[in-house]
Amino acid sequence: MPSRAVSKTIAVIIAVIVIIAIAAAAAMVMIPPTPSPTSPPPPTSPKTTPTTPTSPTTPTSPSPTPTEKIPSEIRIGIAIQLSGAQVVEGSASFMGIKCAVEWINDRGGINFKGVKVPLKLIYYDCESKRDYAVKLVEKLITEDKVDIVIHPYASTFVMATAPITEKYKMFSINFGGSSDALYQQGFKYMVSTHGFAILHYWSTPFTMIKEVDPAAKKVAIVFKDDEWGRSLGESARTKAKNFGFEIVYDRSYPPDITDATPMLREIAALNPDILCIGGHYKDGYLIATQLRDLRINIKWVIAQVAVAKPEFGDGLGKWAVGFIGETTWEPECKWEIIAAKEGKEYYGPTSDELVEYYYKLGGKGRPSAYTGYGAIAVLVAAKCIETAQSLDPDKLIEAAKTLDFYCVKSRFKVDPENPAKQIGSINPVIQWQRGEGNKLVYAVIYPFEFAVSKPIPMPTWEEKEGWPELKP
């Protein structure tokens, strides 16, 4: 073959090779390489949902799912009445809060994601001023960055501060507000630990009377004409009908009542077996003294809430014997017995342990019912956190809806459709009695499982007149 022809052939072959090389290079640019299933390229940004769910890339080691950080402490905040008009109730409740926090921290803290996390209590004195309490609750949320808010004592304060916690979607606890209006506001992030006037009052004393005196039939109801008193009146009316009692008298009295004698004379003429008095301390005490002065004898007299105050016995002395009232917590309460009987969980310190912490933290005298009020707020917060394993408010409120347990202050169970509505709380019944050695005794008489004394019908005034003065 001539040399010129060979040269042309070689040139053609070289040209073809060059074209193929160029085409191959172009294909490499246009088609991305398929990643090996055992060695995926690292992603440029984290993804929680694969772009192709039907055939996701399988990495050699799974990417960690984002988890809630474990805090060094869990912050609980409260603005409470440590001075001002409600200092007695606020201070006693705060003592219960401190006792419960101390009890939990002495055991390492709350069980959270496999570790123990201590509680930190952040508090302010709202000076018994509602507007100031509102400002302080907002400060707790926005500046102190608390995880949970406990509302102040009393319904009017809870009604003022709850809109703030709801505004910030902050999980909160109402321990001291018992107005039924509180669970009618549509609050989504608040749980209540306390029984309500219409829902809870009168059930336990009526149950007790039915058991010890089944012949008792006729009921007289009197109540103070204010929001609290009307709620107690409505509750007494409903419960009396439910228990099959006959209501022979049902009337309100003025908030500023100074003389109940006309009303009491009308009641005496009807000869009821049970008298229900619904109001506050001042009016309840007045009615008790005028029953004495008029020598009106009624077998069972239940006075809400005057009888449960220590000053009732201090003021009336031997004349207080026989009066019955409901309380929310007393040192003698042993709800662990009821929990075991019903096969339910008991959570937190016993009453005996709470009393130990009360004195350890400087408490004086007998712990009041408000000590139990405060303690349950912290215990419910802790139980919700341990159940949810989260500090997220939505998860906490969902956890609260599932809980049903006993603690130092009876049973905790909320309405799953309305967690601001407490439906499980049980009020013990107390009675002033004449003890050994002519002592005036404040006794828990129901539930019978941990009662320290048996209930007695009211001794007649004539009988008490012959007694010596009783020692407190």
PDB file of N, CA, C and O in Angstrom, residues 124 133-146 164:
ATOM      1  N   TYR A 124     -41.120  34.038  93.477  1.00  0.00           N
ATOM      2  CA  TYR A 124     -41.235  35.450  93.825  1.00  0.00           C
ATOM      3  C   TYR A 124     -42.438  35.630  94.747  1.00  0.00           C
ATOM      4  O   TYR A 124     -43.405  34.872  94.681  1.00  0.00           O
ATOM      5  N   ALA A 133     -48.812  39.497  90.444  1.00  0.00           N
ATOM      6  CA  ALA A 133     -48.638  38.070  90.164  1.00  0.00           C
ATOM      7  C   ALA A 133     -48.591  37.812  88.657  1.00  0.00           C
ATOM      8  O   ALA A 133     -47.789  37.011  88.170  1.00  0.00           O
ATOM      9  N   VAL A 134     -49.428  38.515  87.912  1.00  0.00           N
ATOM     10  CA  VAL A 134     -49.450  38.369  86.454  1.00  0.00           C
ATOM     11  C   VAL A 134     -48.095  38.750  85.858  1.00  0.00           C
ATOM     12  O   VAL A 134     -47.537  38.039  85.013  1.00  0.00           O
ATOM     13  N   LYS A 135     -47.540  39.864  86.300  1.00  0.00           N
ATOM     14  CA  LYS A 135     -46.235  40.331  85.798  1.00  0.00           C
ATOM     15  C   LYS A 135     -45.128  39.333  86.149  1.00  0.00           C
ATOM     16  O   LYS A 135     -44.237  39.067  85.339  1.00  0.00           O
ATOM     17  N   LEU A 136     -45.199  38.808  87.363  1.00  0.00           N
ATOM     18  CA  LEU A 136     -44.152  37.882  87.796  1.00  0.00           C
ATOM     19  C   LEU A 136     -44.214  36.547  87.052  1.00  0.00           C
ATOM     20  O   LEU A 136     -43.176  35.959  86.744  1.00  0.00           O
ATOM     21  N   VAL A 137     -45.409  36.088  86.751  1.00  0.00           N
ATOM     22  CA  VAL A 137     -45.533  34.840  85.990  1.00  0.00           C
ATOM     23  C   VAL A 137     -44.949  35.026  84.590  1.00  0.00           C
ATOM     24  O   VAL A 137     -44.249  34.147  84.072  1.00  0.00           O
ATOM     25  N   GLU A 138     -45.205  36.174  83.994  1.00  0.00           N
ATOM     26  CA  GLU A 138     -44.631  36.433  82.667  1.00  0.00           C
ATOM     27  C   GLU A 138     -43.103  36.514  82.753  1.00  0.00           C
ATOM     28  O   GLU A 138     -42.395  36.035  81.864  1.00  0.00           O
ATOM     29  N   LYS A 139     -42.591  37.086  83.825  1.00  0.00           N
ATOM     30  CA  LYS A 139     -41.147  37.150  84.024  1.00  0.00           C
ATOM     31  C   LYS A 139     -40.547  35.745  84.176  1.00  0.00           C
ATOM     32  O   LYS A 139     -39.470  35.457  83.613  1.00  0.00           O
ATOM     33  N   LEU A 140     -41.231  34.892  84.905  1.00  0.00           N
ATOM     34  CA  LEU A 140     -40.751  33.516  85.068  1.00  0.00           C
ATOM     35  C   LEU A 140     -40.603  32.817  83.722  1.00  0.00           C
ATOM     36  O   LEU A 140     -39.657  32.065  83.492  1.00  0.00           O
ATOM     37  N   ILE A 141     -41.552  33.097  82.820  1.00  0.00           N
ATOM     38  CA  ILE A 141     -41.546  32.427  81.516  1.00  0.00           C
ATOM     39  C   ILE A 141     -40.525  33.043  80.571  1.00  0.00           C
ATOM     40  O   ILE A 141     -39.727  32.335  79.946  1.00  0.00           O
ATOM     41  N   THR A 142     -40.521  34.372  80.476  1.00  0.00           N
ATOM     42  CA  THR A 142     -39.712  35.036  79.448  1.00  0.00           C
ATOM     43  C   THR A 142     -38.275  35.299  79.877  1.00  0.00           C
ATOM     44  O   THR A 142     -37.365  35.301  79.044  1.00  0.00           O
ATOM     45  N   GLU A 143     -38.039  35.537  81.159  1.00  0.00           N
ATOM     46  CA  GLU A 143     -36.693  35.859  81.620  1.00  0.00           C
ATOM     47  C   GLU A 143     -36.020  34.695  82.343  1.00  0.00           C
ATOM     48  O   GLU A 143     -34.854  34.386  82.093  1.00  0.00           O
ATOM     49  N   ASP A 144     -36.760  34.062  83.235  1.00  0.00           N
ATOM     50  CA  ASP A 144     -36.169  32.960  84.007  1.00  0.00           C
ATOM     51  C   ASP A 144     -36.182  31.641  83.246  1.00  0.00           C
ATOM     52  O   ASP A 144     -35.510  30.687  83.662  1.00  0.00           O
ATOM     53  N   LYS A 145     -36.966  31.594  82.170  1.00  0.00           N
ATOM     54  CA  LYS A 145     -37.005  30.416  81.289  1.00  0.00           C
ATOM     55  C   LYS A 145     -37.342  29.131  82.064  1.00  0.00           C
ATOM     56  O   LYS A 145     -36.683  28.096  81.917  1.00  0.00           O
ATOM     57  N   VAL A 146     -38.381  29.220  82.890  1.00  0.00           N
ATOM     58  CA  VAL A 146     -38.778  28.030  83.646  1.00  0.00           C
ATOM     59  C   VAL A 146     -39.406  27.005  82.702  1.00  0.00           C
ATOM     60  O   VAL A 146     -39.889  27.335  81.613  1.00  0.00           O
ATOM     61  N   ILE A 164     -51.793  34.007  81.009  1.00  0.00           N
ATOM     62  CA  ILE A 164     -50.389  34.240  80.659  1.00  0.00           C
ATOM     63  C   ILE A 164     -49.712  32.928  80.292  1.00  0.00           C
ATOM     64  O   ILE A 164     -49.009  32.821  79.282  1.00  0.00           O
TER      65      ILE A 164
END
